[in-house]
């Protein structure tokens, strides 16, 4: 739309199949450096774009809304790519696309129902939130009773009494590493049980719990063993629960959103990232690295798209980290791979600053569609303490 | 165009200019800083410039390039540029990012920066004001 979304013919032909018309999709996976999830299968996400688009388009008639939902879906799938078995990405994308559409209808419906409240000046959400918090505590308590005694006491000693893994290991006659791994498994189980309690459901089949557990723990080998991909397509309950379980970027409550239009917003975005990173306990050096990376990718939005947003979120699983998603509805990058090459990005070119930002972060991925927009997702994990 | 507080100051000290950045600057503010400073180098016939960047939160690719450009433009106008106050964290991020200040000299603080200028500006400072 701005005239420089021109694409090299090779890319065009390579990706034309299945997407008649204008769109060229390009995704590049950048292998996460020292990430716990192993290879992030975001190259595979590229192949999923036509599928996602089809699912969304068949449910949402308005093209602009559909575009937004496709982007939202891709962002979530990309964020999850490190934690799910590559063969599971397709079912996961299908499930996610459906969920994204459903939650949009739900939001619209809620807005419609609450429209009359707009004139009511009292803070409308406060009582609901209180009920929610109480129900939430009850659900956690109930979920805790479903753990084994040993699991529960170790988890509580760590989370509530603040005993570190080394002290716990000495007490249990184990190693700190083994205790940490056990704690992660327990948390994964707790998340599953919590969701089941708060949704007031019992899993319909015997395979549900093992599948949910494998997804919750981000255990890709286990996901393969229990054939989680197939189960997600067959089981509505697990399809619904799998998304919150993947968990990455799910801590939306802690997320800070910065709308980006002008140069000043670049400063605002990097300061938001700085605050979140500091709160998470990153060292001042790491905080500066993160702020610098945010500065680089946010500048792209200002230069090449009319507007966009940067969302900074805290990650708790599989360990503490910061996730940054920069999204715009601009012209897109024709050749992401090339934009990520050093020396390609000039101040006239798209993809400015991408290689630099990539070097500063642990995980880095770009999804771009010509004429539809670009989403950069990057993560930095906190070192073990 | 923006009526906010001054985001940087440029002071004259003998044959030198001392330019201090007071806060995090966005790209357009950096460009404005560059324009003002280069203009002052000409109008003041400065022989050297110290740029204090201690207040900058990051030196990303744009800021690094801007500083480098200032150095080049100053050189063309016969002035030496020294950058002072790059914080250790910021310096580390610059290295990781693959940026540097090019041929522009850096020094720890203002005092060292001025000493650096003295050593570079070999000819005696012009007596005229
Ligand atoms: Zn199931």
GROMACS .gro file of N, CA, C and O and ligand atoms in nm, chain A residues 203-209 211-212 231-232 234-239, ligand 1:
model
   69
  203UNK      N    1  -1.266  -3.464   3.274
  203UNK     CA    2  -1.225  -3.502   3.139
  203UNK      C    3  -1.307  -3.620   3.088
  203UNK      O    4  -1.326  -3.716   3.162
  204UNK      N    5  -1.356  -3.613   2.964
  204UNK     CA    6  -1.443  -3.718   2.911
  204UNK      C    7  -1.371  -3.849   2.880
  204UNK      O    8  -1.435  -3.953   2.876
  205UNK      N    9  -1.240  -3.846   2.858
  205UNK     CA   10  -1.173  -3.972   2.825
  205UNK      C   11  -1.051  -3.989   2.915
  205UNK      O   12  -1.004  -3.894   2.978
  206UNK      N   13  -0.998  -4.111   2.915
  206UNK     CA   14  -0.879  -4.137   2.997
  206UNK      C   15  -0.755  -4.072   2.939
  206UNK      O   16  -0.657  -4.054   3.009
  207UNK      N   17  -0.760  -4.040   2.812
  207UNK     CA   18  -0.641  -3.984   2.749
  207UNK      C   19  -0.628  -3.835   2.778
  207UNK      O   20  -0.522  -3.776   2.757
  208UNK      N   21  -0.737  -3.772   2.823
  208UNK     CA   22  -0.735  -3.626   2.838
  208UNK      C   23  -0.625  -3.578   2.934
  208UNK      O   24  -0.545  -3.491   2.899
  209UNK      N   25  -0.622  -3.633   3.055
  209UNK     CA   26  -0.525  -3.583   3.154
  209UNK      C   27  -0.382  -3.595   3.105
  209UNK      O   28  -0.307  -3.497   3.113
  211UNK      N   29  -0.269  -3.601   2.806
  211UNK     CA   30  -0.247  -3.505   2.698
  211UNK      C   31  -0.234  -3.364   2.756
  211UNK      O   32  -0.139  -3.291   2.725
  212UNK      N   33  -0.327  -3.327   2.843
  212UNK     CA   34  -0.323  -3.193   2.902
  212UNK      C   35  -0.194  -3.171   2.980
  212UNK      O   36  -0.134  -3.064   2.976
  231UNK      N   37  -0.541  -3.605   1.956
  231UNK     CA   38  -0.642  -3.589   2.060
  231UNK      C   39  -0.702  -3.448   2.059
  231UNK      O   40  -0.822  -3.432   2.080
  232UNK      N   41  -0.619  -3.350   2.033
  232UNK     CA   42  -0.670  -3.211   2.030
  232UNK      C   43  -0.778  -3.194   1.924
  232UNK      O   44  -0.871  -3.116   1.940
  234UNK      N   45  -0.977  -3.431   1.822
  234UNK     CA   46  -1.095  -3.514   1.852
  234UNK      C   47  -1.172  -3.465   1.973
  234UNK      O   48  -1.292  -3.486   1.984
  235UNK      N   49  -1.100  -3.404   2.068
  235UNK     CA   50  -1.160  -3.376   2.199
  235UNK      C   51  -1.185  -3.226   2.215
  235UNK      O   52  -1.090  -3.146   2.219
  236UNK      N   53  -1.311  -3.189   2.224
  236UNK     CA   54  -1.345  -3.047   2.236
  236UNK      C   55  -1.292  -2.985   2.365
  236UNK      O   56  -1.243  -2.873   2.366
  237UNK      N   57  -1.303  -3.060   2.472
  237UNK     CA   58  -1.258  -3.007   2.601
  237UNK      C   59  -1.108  -2.975   2.598
  237UNK      O   60  -1.066  -2.864   2.632
  238UNK      N   61  -1.029  -3.071   2.554
  238UNK     CA   62  -0.884  -3.049   2.552
  238UNK      C   63  -0.847  -2.940   2.452
  238UNK      O   64  -0.751  -2.866   2.474
  239UNK      N   65  -0.925  -2.931   2.343
  239UNK     CA   66  -0.900  -2.824   2.247
  239UNK      C   67  -0.917  -2.689   2.315
  239UNK      O   68  -0.837  -2.597   2.296
  515LIG    ZN1   69  -0.954  -3.472   2.599
   0.00000   0.00000   0.00000
